[in-house]
CSV table of C-alpha atoms and ligand atoms in Angstrom, one decimal:
chain,number,residue,atom,x,y,z
M,1,MET,CA,-15.1,12.9,-25.4
M,2,GLN,CA,-15.1,9.4,-24.1
M,3,ARG,CA,-15.1,8.9,-20.4
M,4,VAL,CA,-12.9,6.3,-18.7
M,5,GLY,CA,-13.4,5.4,-15.1
M,6,ILE,CA,-10.5,4.3,-12.8
M,7,PRO,CA,-11.6,2.9,-9.4
M,8,GLN,CA,-9.8,4.6,-6.5
M,9,GLY,CA,-8.6,1.4,-5.0
M,10,LEU,CA,-5.8,-1.3,-5.3
M,11,PHE,CA,-3.5,-0.3,-8.2
M,12,TYR,CA,-4.8,3.3,-8.1
M,13,HIS,CA,-2.4,4.0,-5.2
M,14,TYR,CA,0.6,3.0,-7.2
M,15,TYR,CA,-0.1,3.8,-10.9
M,16,TYR,CA,-2.9,6.4,-11.2
M,17,PRO,CA,-0.7,9.2,-12.6
M,18,LEU,CA,0.6,6.8,-15.3
M,19,TRP,CA,-2.9,5.7,-16.6
M,20,LYS,CA,-4.6,9.1,-16.1
M,21,THR,CA,-1.9,10.8,-18.2
M,22,PHE,CA,-2.1,8.0,-20.8
M,23,PHE,CA,-5.8,8.1,-21.3
M,24,GLU,CA,-5.9,12.0,-21.3
M,25,ASP,CA,-3.2,12.2,-23.9
M,26,LEU,CA,-5.3,9.9,-26.1
M,27,GLY,CA,-8.2,12.3,-25.8
M,28,ALA,CA,-10.3,10.6,-23.1
M,29,GLU,CA,-11.7,12.2,-20.0
M,30,VAL,CA,-10.6,10.3,-16.8
M,31,VAL,CA,-13.1,9.9,-13.9
M,32,ASN,CA,-12.2,8.3,-10.6
M,33,SER,CA,-14.5,7.1,-8.0
M,34,GLY,CA,-13.3,9.4,-5.3
M,35,PRO,CA,-12.0,8.7,-1.8
M,36,THR,CA,-13.4,5.6,0.0
M,37,ASN,CA,-16.4,6.3,2.2
M,38,ARG,CA,-18.8,4.2,4.3
M,39,GLU,CA,-21.2,3.8,1.4
M,40,ILE,CA,-18.5,2.5,-0.9
M,41,VAL,CA,-17.4,0.1,1.8
M,42,GLU,CA,-20.9,-1.2,2.4
M,43,LYS,CA,-21.6,-1.6,-1.4
M,44,GLY,CA,-18.3,-3.5,-1.7
M,45,ILE,CA,-19.0,-5.8,1.2
M,46,ALA,CA,-22.4,-6.7,-0.2
M,47,ALA,CA,-21.1,-7.5,-3.6
M,48,ALA,CA,-17.8,-9.3,-3.0
M,49,VAL,CA,-17.4,-12.9,-1.8
M,50,ASP,CA,-16.8,-13.2,1.9
M,51,GLU,CA,-13.3,-14.7,1.4
M,52,SER,CA,-12.0,-11.6,-0.3
M,53,CYS,CA,-9.6,-9.4,1.7
M,54,PHE,CA,-10.9,-6.0,2.8
M,55,PRO,CA,-9.1,-3.9,0.1
M,56,VAL,CA,-10.6,-6.1,-2.7
M,57,LYS,CA,-14.1,-5.7,-1.1
M,58,VAL,CA,-13.6,-1.9,-1.1
M,59,TYR,CA,-12.5,-2.1,-4.8
M,60,PHE,CA,-15.8,-3.7,-5.6
M,61,GLY,CA,-17.5,-0.7,-4.0
M,62,HIS,CA,-15.5,1.7,-6.1
M,63,VAL,CA,-16.4,-0.1,-9.3
M,64,GLN,CA,-20.1,0.1,-8.3
M,65,GLN,CA,-19.6,3.8,-7.6
M,66,LEU,CA,-18.2,4.3,-11.1
M,67,CYS,CA,-21.2,2.4,-12.6
M,68,THR,CA,-23.4,5.3,-11.6
M,69,MET,CA,-21.2,8.0,-13.3
M,70,GLY,CA,-22.2,7.7,-16.9
M,71,LEU,CA,-18.9,6.2,-18.3
M,72,ASP,CA,-18.1,4.7,-21.7
M,73,TYR,CA,-15.3,2.5,-20.3
M,74,ILE,CA,-14.0,1.3,-17.0
M,75,PHE,CA,-10.3,0.4,-16.7
M,76,LEU,CA,-9.7,-2.9,-14.8
M,77,PRO,CA,-6.2,-4.1,-15.5
M,78,ARG,CA,-5.1,-7.6,-14.5
M,79,LEU,CA,-1.9,-7.1,-12.5
M,80,VAL,CA,0.2,-10.3,-12.4
M,81,SER,CA,3.7,-8.9,-12.2
M,82,VAL,CA,5.2,-5.4,-12.3
M,83,GLU,CA,8.9,-6.4,-12.3
M,84,PRO,CA,11.1,-9.4,-13.3
M,85,ARG,CA,10.9,-12.5,-11.1
M,86,SER,CA,8.3,-11.0,-8.8
M,87,TYR,CA,4.5,-11.2,-8.5
M,88,ILE,CA,1.4,-9.4,-7.3
M,89,CYS,CA,-0.9,-11.4,-5.0
M,90,PRO,CA,-3.3,-13.9,-6.7
M,91,LYS,CA,-6.4,-12.0,-5.6
M,92,PHE,CA,-5.2,-9.0,-7.6
M,93,MET,CA,-4.9,-11.2,-10.6
M,94,GLY,CA,-8.5,-12.5,-10.3
M,95,VAL,CA,-10.2,-9.2,-9.5
M,96,PRO,CA,-11.3,-8.3,-13.1
M,97,ASP,CA,-12.9,-11.8,-13.5
M,98,MET,CA,-14.5,-11.6,-10.1
M,99,ILE,CA,-16.0,-8.2,-10.9
M,100,LYS,CA,-17.3,-9.2,-14.4
M,101,ALA,CA,-18.8,-12.3,-12.9
M,102,THR,CA,-20.5,-10.4,-10.0
M,103,LEU,CA,-21.6,-7.0,-11.3
M,104,SER,CA,-24.0,-6.9,-14.2
M,105,ASP,CA,-24.3,-3.1,-15.0
M,106,LEU,CA,-20.7,-2.5,-15.9
M,107,PRO,CA,-19.7,-0.1,-18.7
M,108,ALA,CA,-17.4,-1.6,-21.4
M,109,VAL,CA,-14.4,-3.0,-19.6
M,110,ILE,CA,-10.9,-2.2,-20.7
M,111,ASP,CA,-9.0,-5.2,-19.4
M,112,MET,CA,-5.3,-5.6,-19.9
M,113,LEU,CA,-2.7,-8.1,-18.8
M,114,VAL,CA,0.3,-6.6,-16.8
M,115,ASP,CA,2.9,-9.3,-16.6
M,116,LEU,CA,6.5,-8.2,-16.6
M,117,SER,CA,7.8,-11.2,-14.8
M,118,LYS,CA,9.8,-12.5,-17.8
M,119,THR,CA,9.6,-10.1,-20.8
M,120,ASN,CA,8.1,-6.7,-21.7
M,121,LYS,CA,6.9,-7.9,-25.1
M,122,VAL,CA,3.4,-9.0,-24.0
M,123,PHE,CA,2.9,-5.8,-22.0
M,124,ASP,CA,4.0,-3.6,-24.9
M,125,ARG,CA,1.3,-5.3,-27.1
M,126,GLU,CA,-1.3,-4.8,-24.3
M,127,VAL,CA,-0.5,-1.1,-24.1
M,128,VAL,CA,-1.2,-0.8,-27.9
M,129,LYS,CA,-4.4,-2.8,-27.5
M,130,VAL,CA,-5.7,-0.4,-24.8
M,131,GLY,CA,-4.6,2.6,-26.8
M,132,ASN,CA,-6.5,1.3,-29.8
M,133,TYR,CA,-9.8,1.9,-28.0
M,134,PHE,CA,-9.1,5.6,-28.7
M,135,THR,CA,-6.7,5.8,-31.7
M,136,ARG,CA,-5.0,3.7,-34.3
M,137,ASP,CA,-1.9,5.9,-34.2
M,138,ARG,CA,0.8,3.7,-32.7
M,139,MET,CA,3.2,6.6,-32.2
M,140,ALA,CA,0.6,8.6,-30.3
M,141,ILE,CA,0.0,5.5,-28.1
M,142,GLN,CA,3.8,5.2,-27.4
M,143,ARG,CA,4.1,8.9,-26.7
M,144,ALA,CA,1.1,8.8,-24.3
M,145,TYR,CA,2.6,5.8,-22.5
M,146,HIS,CA,6.1,7.3,-22.1
M,147,HIS,CA,4.5,10.6,-20.9
M,148,GLY,CA,2.5,8.5,-18.3
M,149,ILE,CA,5.7,6.9,-17.1
M,150,ALA,CA,7.4,10.3,-16.7
M,151,GLU,CA,4.4,11.6,-14.7
M,152,GLN,CA,4.4,8.5,-12.5
M,153,LYS,CA,8.1,9.1,-11.8
M,154,ASN,CA,7.3,12.7,-10.8
M,155,CYS,CA,4.6,11.5,-8.4
M,156,ASN,CA,7.0,8.9,-7.0
M,157,GLN,CA,9.5,11.6,-6.4
M,158,ILE,CA,7.0,13.6,-4.3
M,159,CYS,CA,6.7,10.5,-2.0
M,160,GLN,CA,10.4,10.7,-1.3
M,161,SER,CA,9.6,13.8,0.8
M,162,GLY,CA,7.5,11.8,3.2
M,163,TYR,CA,4.1,12.0,1.5
M,164,SER,CA,1.8,8.9,1.1
M,165,THR,CA,1.0,8.0,-2.5
M,166,THR,CA,-2.6,9.4,-2.0
M,167,GLU,CA,-1.1,12.7,-0.8
M,168,ALA,CA,1.5,12.6,-3.6
M,169,ILE,CA,-1.3,12.2,-6.2
M,170,ALA,CA,-3.2,15.1,-4.7
M,171,LEU,CA,-0.1,17.3,-4.9
M,172,TRP,CA,0.6,16.0,-8.4
M,173,GLU,CA,-2.9,17.2,-9.4
M,174,GLY,CA,-2.2,20.6,-8.0
M,175,GLY,CA,-3.4,20.3,-4.4
M,176,GLN,CA,-1.7,21.7,-1.3
M,177,ILE,CA,-0.7,19.5,1.6
M,178,ASP,CA,1.8,20.5,4.3
M,179,LEU,CA,3.5,17.9,6.5
M,180,PRO,CA,3.7,18.7,10.2
M,181,SER,CA,7.1,20.2,11.1
M,182,ARG,CA,6.9,19.5,14.9
M,183,TYR,CA,7.4,16.0,16.1
M,184,ASP,CA,9.3,14.2,18.8
M,185,LEU,CA,9.0,10.6,17.6
M,186,GLN,CA,9.8,8.9,14.3
M,187,ILE,CA,7.8,5.8,13.4
M,188,GLY,CA,8.2,3.6,10.4
M,189,VAL,CA,4.7,2.7,9.1
M,190,LEU,CA,4.4,-0.3,6.7
M,191,GLY,CA,1.7,-2.1,4.8
M,192,HIS,CA,0.1,-2.4,1.4
M,193,GLY,CA,-0.4,1.1,-0.1
M,194,TYR,CA,-4.1,0.5,-1.0
M,195,SER,CA,-4.9,-0.1,2.7
M,196,LEU,CA,-2.3,2.1,4.4
M,197,TYR,CA,-2.9,5.2,2.2
M,198,ASP,CA,-6.7,4.8,2.0
M,199,GLN,CA,-8.0,7.0,4.9
M,200,THR,CA,-11.1,4.9,5.4
M,201,ILE,CA,-9.5,1.5,5.3
M,202,SER,CA,-6.6,2.5,7.5
M,203,MET,CA,-8.9,4.6,9.7
M,204,ASN,CA,-6.6,7.5,9.1
M,205,LEU,CA,-3.7,5.8,10.7
M,206,ILE,CA,-1.0,8.1,9.2
M,207,GLN,CA,-2.8,11.4,10.1
M,208,ARG,CA,-3.5,10.1,13.6
M,209,LEU,CA,0.1,9.4,14.2
M,210,ARG,CA,1.1,12.8,12.9
M,211,SER,CA,-1.4,14.4,15.2
M,212,MET,CA,0.2,12.5,18.1
M,213,GLY,CA,3.5,14.2,17.4
M,214,CYS,CA,5.1,11.5,15.2
M,215,LYS,CA,7.0,11.8,12.0
M,216,VAL,CA,5.8,8.9,9.8
M,217,ILE,CA,8.3,7.2,7.6
M,218,LEU,CA,6.7,5.2,4.8
M,219,PRO,CA,8.2,2.6,2.4
M,220,GLU,CA,7.7,5.0,-0.5
M,221,GLY,CA,9.9,7.5,1.3
M,222,CYS,CA,12.8,5.0,1.6
M,223,ASP,CA,15.5,4.6,-0.9
M,224,HIS,CA,14.6,1.8,-3.3
M,225,ILE,CA,18.1,0.4,-3.4
M,226,LYS,CA,18.4,0.3,0.4
M,227,ILE,CA,15.1,-1.5,0.6
M,228,GLU,CA,16.2,-4.1,-2.0
M,229,THR,CA,19.6,-4.5,-0.3
M,230,ALA,CA,18.0,-5.1,3.1
M,231,ALA,CA,15.4,-7.5,1.6
M,232,ALA,CA,18.2,-9.4,-0.1
M,233,THR,CA,19.6,-10.4,3.4
M,234,MET,CA,16.6,-12.7,3.8
M,235,PRO,CA,17.6,-16.4,3.3
M,236,LYS,CA,15.0,-16.8,0.6
M,237,ARG,CA,13.9,-14.2,-1.9
M,238,VAL,CA,10.5,-12.7,-1.2
M,239,PHE,CA,8.8,-13.0,-4.6
M,240,TRP,CA,5.7,-10.8,-3.8
M,241,THR,CA,6.6,-7.3,-4.9
M,242,LEU,CA,4.8,-5.5,-2.1
M,243,GLY,CA,5.8,-8.1,0.5
M,244,ARG,CA,9.5,-7.7,-0.4
M,245,LYS,CA,9.1,-3.9,-0.3
M,246,ASN,CA,7.7,-4.1,3.2
M,247,VAL,CA,10.3,-6.6,4.5
M,248,GLY,CA,13.1,-4.6,3.0
M,249,ALA,CA,11.7,-1.3,4.4
M,250,ALA,CA,11.3,-2.9,7.9
M,251,LEU,CA,14.9,-4.3,7.9
M,252,HIS,CA,16.2,-1.0,6.6
M,253,LEU,CA,14.3,1.2,9.1
M,254,ALA,CA,15.3,-1.1,12.0
M,255,GLN,CA,18.9,-0.1,11.3
M,256,GLN,CA,18.2,3.6,11.5
M,257,GLU,CA,19.0,5.0,15.0
M,258,GLN,CA,16.5,7.8,14.7
M,259,ILE,CA,13.5,5.4,14.2
M,260,ASP,CA,11.7,4.9,17.5
M,261,GLY,CA,9.4,2.1,16.5
M,262,ILE,CA,7.7,0.3,13.6
M,263,ILE,CA,4.0,-0.3,12.9
M,264,TYR,CA,2.8,-2.8,10.3
M,265,LEU,CA,-0.8,-2.5,9.1
M,266,ALA,CA,-2.1,-5.9,8.0
M,267,CYS,CA,-5.4,-6.9,6.4
M,268,PHE,CA,-7.5,-9.7,7.8
M,269,GLY,CA,-8.0,-12.3,5.1
M,270,CYS,CA,-4.7,-11.4,3.3
M,271,GLY,CA,-2.6,-14.4,2.6
M,272,PRO,CA,0.7,-12.6,2.0
M,273,ASP,CA,0.2,-10.5,5.2
M,274,SER,CA,-0.2,-13.6,7.3
M,275,MET,CA,3.4,-14.5,6.4
M,276,ILE,CA,5.0,-11.1,5.8
M,277,GLY,CA,3.7,-9.5,9.0
M,278,ASP,CA,4.9,-12.5,11.0
M,279,LEU,CA,8.2,-12.5,9.3
M,280,ILE,CA,8.8,-8.8,10.0
M,281,GLU,CA,7.7,-9.2,13.7
M,282,ARG,CA,10.3,-12.0,14.1
M,283,LYS,CA,13.1,-10.1,12.3
M,284,ILE,CA,12.7,-6.7,14.1
M,285,LYS,CA,14.5,-7.4,17.3
M,286,ASN,CA,15.9,-4.0,18.2
M,287,LYS,CA,12.9,-1.8,17.9
M,288,PRO,CA,9.4,-1.8,19.4
M,289,PHE,CA,7.0,-3.2,16.8
M,290,MET,CA,3.3,-3.3,16.6
M,291,MET,CA,1.1,-5.1,14.1
M,292,ILE,CA,-2.4,-3.8,13.6
M,293,THR,CA,-4.8,-6.1,11.7
M,294,ILE,CA,-7.9,-4.5,10.2
M,295,ASP,CA,-11.0,-5.6,8.5
M,296,GLU,CA,-14.5,-4.1,7.9
M,297,HIS,CA,-15.4,-4.7,11.6
M,298,THR,CA,-12.4,-3.0,13.2
M,299,GLY,CA,-13.4,-0.2,15.6
M,300,GLU,CA,-11.9,3.2,15.5
M,301,ALA,CA,-11.7,3.6,19.3
M,302,GLY,CA,-9.6,0.4,19.7
M,303,MET,CA,-7.2,1.6,17.0
M,304,ILE,CA,-6.7,5.0,18.7
M,305,THR,CA,-6.1,3.4,22.1
M,306,ARG,CA,-3.4,1.2,20.6
M,307,LEU,CA,-1.7,4.0,18.8
M,308,GLU,CA,-1.7,6.2,22.0
M,309,ALA,CA,-0.4,3.3,24.0
M,310,PHE,CA,2.4,2.7,21.5
M,311,CYS,CA,3.4,6.4,21.4
M,312,ASP,CA,3.3,6.6,25.2
M,313,MET,CA,5.5,3.5,25.4
M,314,LEU,CA,8.0,5.0,22.9
M,315,ARG,CA,8.2,8.3,24.8
M,316,ARG,CA,8.8,6.4,28.0
M,317,ARG,CA,11.6,4.5,26.4
M,318,ARG,CA,13.1,7.7,25.0
M,319,TYR,CA,12.9,9.9,28.0
M,320,ALA,CA,13.2,7.4,30.9
M,321,GLY,CA,16.4,6.0,29.7
M,322,SER,CA,17.1,4.1,32.9
M,323,GLU,CA,14.1,1.7,32.5
M,324,SER,CA,14.8,-1.9,31.6
M,325,ASN,CA,12.1,-2.0,28.9
M,326,LEU,CA,10.9,-5.4,30.2
M,327,SER,CA,7.5,-6.5,28.9
M,328,ALA,CA,4.8,-6.1,31.5
M,329,HIS,CA,3.2,-9.3,30.3
M,330,GLY,CA,4.3,-12.9,29.6
M,331,GLU,CA,6.6,-15.6,30.9
M,332,TYR,CA,9.8,-13.6,30.6
M,333,VAL,CA,8.8,-11.3,33.4
M,334,TYR,CA,8.8,-14.2,35.8
M,335,SER,CA,11.6,-16.1,34.1
M,336,PRO,CA,14.4,-17.2,36.5
M,337,ALA,CA,16.8,-16.5,33.6
M,338,GLY,CA,16.8,-12.8,34.5
M,339,VAL,CA,17.2,-9.8,32.4
M,340,ASN,CA,20.7,-10.5,30.9
M,341,GLU,CA,19.8,-14.0,29.7
M,342,TRP,CA,16.5,-12.8,28.5
M,343,SER,CA,18.2,-10.1,26.4
M,344,ALA,CA,20.9,-12.5,25.2
M,345,ALA,CA,18.1,-14.8,23.9
M,346,GLY,CA,17.2,-12.0,21.5
M,347,ILE,CA,13.7,-11.6,22.8
M,348,HIS,CA,12.6,-8.0,22.0
M,349,ASN,CA,10.1,-5.7,23.7
M,350,SER,CA,7.5,-5.4,21.0
M,351,SER,CA,4.5,-5.6,23.2
M,352,ALA,CA,2.4,-2.5,23.0
M,353,ASP,CA,-0.2,-4.8,21.6
M,354,GLN,CA,0.0,-7.5,24.3
H,1,LIG,S1,-1.9,-8.8,-0.9
H,1,LIG,FE1,-3.5,-9.2,0.6
H,1,LIG,S2,-4.5,-7.2,0.9
H,1,LIG,FE2,-3.5,-7.2,-1.1
H,1,LIG,S3,-5.0,-7.9,-2.6
H,1,LIG,FE3,-3.7,-9.7,-1.9
H,1,LIG,S4,-4.9,-10.6,-0.3
H,1,LIG,FE4,-5.7,-8.5,-0.6
């Protein structure tokens, strides 16, 4: 049986069930590189160019991990667009080339172009091309792909119950994960799935919030139509798929009364995040908002302190209803304009990170 490796980074968090099912239906054994750990991070940092964002560096580490696992093939798709009129970030597009140019001990690479921006025709041909590594039976390839899509939808459905994509994949594979049933805060947590749902990259952000008594609402748990409807209120269409998802989820969650606050996890060195994070921060005027920017140097203690401070602030807002919620920092505290004008100016109290 031929062994195909899928790195547990980047697209894994959105499309693993699809491709695992596809390859297995064609008779291959699928091997993934396992959860990110410090060794994978260090290997990735050493191999990738400094200008890469943190998730891309980690992806390099996962590919190196797979190189030690006796594979026949490694699957490195080139994601350009996964839906009409929208695109994935340029670093995603260049990852297969960067890896082939940097790492010399790769198994045979299965590369495919995923570009659904204008038509499905090229993609359909690419699926057959990938299937041909294992069979010449076009019908079997089509069946395997449609089965993969169905399994992906099943996994996406699990996310609707509040699970991250990583947790949904574990459940889809037969694991057992229970979400905490006791909480007194509800926090929207946004970011790119490959950083937010990777426990090492995010420094376990989601679990930490849950252990602090929070129910975590993720973009994957929000209704897709509501996200798109909220994103469509932007004056200009956000053409990055993940960026639009995050903007739409932020605007949608900001309208939900039960949501106490919103956190955005950004990656240092990420071009889209530098705009999307800022855009969200400017748009969320009615809820406390905190942006956390991470990279390979981020300290865990600092992250925990900020989360605790944010949760403390949310609880004070909720239980000490008579407080003005004025920021303890900045010009507005000393502004002669006073509270009413300050509020009328639309300045929001988002300052757990100040
Ligand atoms: S969107 Fe940002 S974090 Fe994601 S691959 Fe691109 S640069 Fe990296």
